[in-house]
């Protein structure tokens, strides 16, 4: 039977002491060097053990100060669902009201922004083509739980009432409904999730520590012709939210065969 990695055993031991209340919430732990000596392990092993507990949300590191027991926070469930999007909602906001929590958001849009190379590639346009970019900060119970930066090509929406996503008659209605209003039907949403560590800017906006675990989702929305109409980078702090992907199963359809109706096989 494989032997458990030393840092995992140390992390389990520290976790048990924290849950037993040996250190109170907000209290600083002994230095990592002292803990390493106490457990008879190297500093690298202790570093990995403490980092693991920081990721779990039990501890938080404060630059130049030390490691502290963190206030427990409920992780809200965020459901990513194609069915909710089909009903006209925004993929960015799917699951924003999970567990009875009303979601709100702040946003700021800017028009005529030249598309950077990576964004241009995702939107199938040329670098420098003009876009509308919108920065979002999503809140639950007044706490930031998600960031998003979206890009839409101005060649698609310029001169229409929906050029700015959060102003006009369809403000706040989401990409699907906004695009439908100008004759663009959405067919596909592609998401690429990647684990990452919070940057300084992200940590400041989300109220977490630099290096905390976040989920970054690169999302692109396509119309029925396969044309990208919007792309976005979404950042979700692991300590605040758990992300669940929901997939529906197509129900069997009734077909007529030899004058009788029967269920088709999937």
XYZ file of C-alpha atoms in Angstrom:
266
model
C 0.000 0.000 0.000
C 1.517 3.387 -0.983
C 2.779 5.445 1.919
C 1.011 8.752 2.534
C 3.064 11.785 1.530
C 4.608 13.451 4.625
C 3.011 16.831 3.923
C -0.460 15.242 3.853
C 0.092 13.650 7.264
C 1.280 16.972 8.680
C -1.668 18.800 7.104
C -4.096 16.300 8.690
C -2.463 16.773 12.096
C -2.595 20.561 11.866
C -6.203 20.420 10.649
C -7.197 18.318 13.668
C -5.604 20.844 16.031
C -7.344 23.759 14.317
C -10.756 22.065 14.408
C -10.206 21.174 18.069
C -9.810 24.885 18.815
C -6.158 24.857 19.838
C -5.819 28.125 17.928
C -8.770 30.509 17.866
C -10.126 32.214 14.753
C -7.834 35.115 13.892
C -4.971 33.728 15.990
C -1.528 33.429 14.464
C 0.046 30.000 14.240
C 3.647 29.376 15.300
C 6.162 30.055 12.551
C 6.521 27.432 9.864
C 10.100 26.846 10.939
C 8.953 26.108 14.483
C 6.173 23.817 13.291
C 8.587 21.985 11.004
C 10.886 21.394 13.971
C 7.945 20.234 16.103
C 6.884 17.652 13.523
C 10.388 16.651 12.541
C 10.010 17.520 8.871
C 11.715 19.857 6.442
C 10.495 23.378 5.815
C 9.388 22.457 2.295
C 7.130 19.738 3.711
C 5.612 22.174 6.211
C 5.178 24.783 3.473
C 3.147 22.327 1.376
C 1.061 21.288 4.381
C 0.204 24.890 5.285
C -0.487 25.790 1.642
C -2.953 22.921 1.480
C -4.846 24.248 4.505
C -4.849 27.740 3.014
C -6.448 26.334 -0.141
C -9.084 24.582 1.989
C -9.888 27.895 3.650
C -8.782 26.925 7.173
C -5.796 29.244 7.203
C -4.777 32.495 5.555
C -1.320 33.865 4.941
C -0.614 37.539 5.570
C 2.452 38.917 3.854
C 5.131 39.863 6.363
C 2.991 38.790 9.310
C 2.476 35.043 9.332
C -0.260 32.437 9.029
C -3.605 32.835 10.779
C -6.695 30.739 11.451
C -9.311 31.932 9.009
C -12.941 32.763 9.714
C -15.041 29.917 8.216
C -16.958 30.970 5.124
C -19.851 29.202 3.453
C -19.108 28.177 -0.110
C -22.040 29.086 -2.341
C -22.958 26.659 -5.079
C -22.770 28.035 -8.608
C -24.483 25.968 -11.296
C -23.300 26.222 -14.892
C -26.244 24.952 -16.942
C -27.018 25.012 -20.647
C -30.735 24.705 -19.834
C -30.739 27.929 -17.834
C -28.887 29.680 -20.644
C -31.424 28.450 -23.222
C -34.182 30.092 -21.215
C -32.555 33.447 -21.954
C -30.351 33.912 -18.936
C -26.749 35.019 -18.932
C -24.046 32.332 -18.637
C -22.169 34.705 -16.337
C -25.094 34.808 -13.930
C -26.182 31.159 -14.024
C -26.409 30.063 -10.408
C -26.178 33.592 -9.034
C -29.225 32.978 -6.835
C -28.265 29.525 -5.536
C -29.302 28.692 -1.977
C -31.715 31.607 -1.888
C -29.020 34.259 -2.141
C -30.014 37.154 -4.364
C -27.135 38.000 -6.690
C -26.235 41.579 -7.585
C -23.428 43.004 -9.648
C -21.514 46.152 -10.497
C -20.363 46.725 -14.046
C -18.414 49.184 -16.154
C -18.387 49.129 -19.952
C -16.018 50.820 -22.366
C -16.555 51.073 -26.121
C -14.057 51.339 -28.984
C -11.387 49.262 -27.230
C -8.889 47.622 -29.650
C -8.934 43.841 -29.261
C -5.675 42.372 -27.891
C -4.234 39.488 -29.880
C -5.556 36.704 -27.636
C -9.060 38.194 -27.508
C -9.086 38.764 -31.264
C -8.241 35.107 -31.831
C -11.101 33.987 -29.589
C -13.545 36.307 -31.386
C -12.239 35.405 -34.867
C -11.487 39.069 -35.627
C -8.263 40.936 -36.379
C -6.062 42.299 -33.565
C -6.964 45.936 -33.021
C -10.561 45.569 -34.199
C -12.828 47.620 -31.963
C -14.750 45.936 -29.154
C -16.889 46.740 -26.160
C -15.350 45.405 -22.968
C -17.271 45.149 -19.699
C -15.867 44.497 -16.238
C -18.196 42.845 -13.729
C -17.997 42.314 -9.975
C -20.672 39.891 -8.756
C -21.835 40.021 -5.143
C -23.722 37.702 -2.774
C -24.818 39.074 0.597
C -22.645 42.077 -0.147
C -19.485 39.981 -0.592
C -17.620 39.693 -3.910
C -17.919 36.146 -5.249
C -16.981 36.454 -8.922
C -15.194 38.669 -11.437
C -15.752 38.736 -15.174
C -14.313 40.630 -18.121
C -16.305 40.279 -21.346
C -15.544 41.357 -24.920
C -17.999 41.850 -27.785
C -17.027 42.921 -31.339
C -18.458 46.348 -32.152
C -18.945 45.293 -35.774
C -21.811 43.171 -34.454
C -23.583 45.609 -32.119
C -22.493 49.132 -33.144
C -25.467 51.349 -33.875
C -27.918 49.072 -32.050
C -29.603 49.644 -28.657
C -27.536 46.827 -27.114
C -24.043 48.112 -27.861
C -23.452 48.555 -24.108
C -24.511 45.379 -22.221
C -25.720 47.100 -19.056
C -27.529 50.134 -20.520
C -30.507 50.539 -22.816
C -33.811 48.641 -22.990
C -32.243 45.199 -22.435
C -29.808 46.145 -19.674
C -29.070 43.158 -17.467
C -30.919 40.676 -19.682
C -27.843 38.673 -20.641
C -26.091 37.826 -23.893
C -28.715 35.414 -25.251
C -31.655 37.794 -25.059
C -29.659 40.857 -26.118
C -28.306 39.155 -29.232
C -31.717 37.739 -30.122
C -33.100 41.292 -30.180
C -30.835 42.141 -33.133
C -31.495 38.890 -34.996
C -28.520 36.882 -33.687
C -29.453 33.476 -32.267
C -27.085 31.860 -29.777
C -26.433 28.155 -30.236
C -23.277 27.175 -28.348
C -21.416 28.179 -25.194
C -17.889 26.798 -24.762
C -16.163 27.013 -21.366
C -12.574 26.129 -20.532
C -12.009 26.003 -16.724
C -8.488 26.185 -15.262
C -7.316 26.326 -11.621
C -5.107 29.326 -10.833
C -3.793 31.512 -8.012
C -5.238 34.941 -7.299
C -3.171 37.871 -8.528
C -2.790 41.008 -6.432
C -5.484 42.812 -8.436
C -7.901 39.885 -8.184
C -7.256 39.476 -4.461
C -7.967 43.167 -3.851
C -11.316 42.987 -5.678
C -12.408 39.658 -4.180
C -11.266 40.301 -0.626
C -9.013 37.235 -0.544
C -5.271 36.720 -0.188
C -2.742 36.809 -3.002
C -2.099 33.237 -4.098
C -5.485 31.910 -2.952
C -6.954 29.266 -5.229
C -9.345 30.554 -7.903
C -11.109 28.967 -10.848
C -10.593 30.797 -14.131
C -13.148 30.073 -16.853
C -12.503 31.119 -20.442
C -15.954 31.309 -22.031
C -16.884 31.986 -25.651
C -20.444 32.221 -27.014
C -21.263 31.318 -30.646
C -24.282 31.975 -32.849
C -25.968 29.435 -35.145
C -23.393 30.164 -37.881
C -20.509 29.333 -35.539
C -19.505 32.987 -35.227
C -18.135 34.072 -31.830
C -20.290 36.915 -30.497
C -18.838 37.285 -27.000
C -15.883 35.997 -25.037
C -15.169 36.427 -21.348
C -12.699 35.581 -18.600
C -14.437 34.634 -15.354
C -12.639 34.394 -11.998
C -14.258 32.562 -9.075
C -12.591 32.323 -5.626
C -12.520 28.710 -4.455
C -13.091 29.714 -0.831
C -16.382 31.434 -1.713
C -17.945 29.225 -4.371
C -18.075 25.666 -5.608
C -18.808 25.316 -9.312
C -21.143 22.584 -10.555
C -21.743 21.784 -14.221
C -25.278 20.605 -14.977
C -26.026 18.559 -18.102
C -29.510 17.560 -19.221
C -30.322 14.348 -21.036
C -32.439 14.607 -24.188
C -35.729 12.817 -23.657
C -36.841 10.103 -26.133
C -39.077 11.437 -28.876
C -42.211 9.758 -30.172
C -41.851 8.571 -33.761
C -44.344 6.908 -36.049
C -43.391 3.580 -37.513
C -45.746 1.251 -39.428
C -48.758 3.251 -38.317
C -47.924 2.991 -34.583
C -46.051 5.243 -32.180
C -43.006 4.003 -30.344
C -40.138 5.502 -28.358
C -36.957 6.100 -30.310
C -33.755 4.877 -28.730
C -31.094 7.380 -27.780
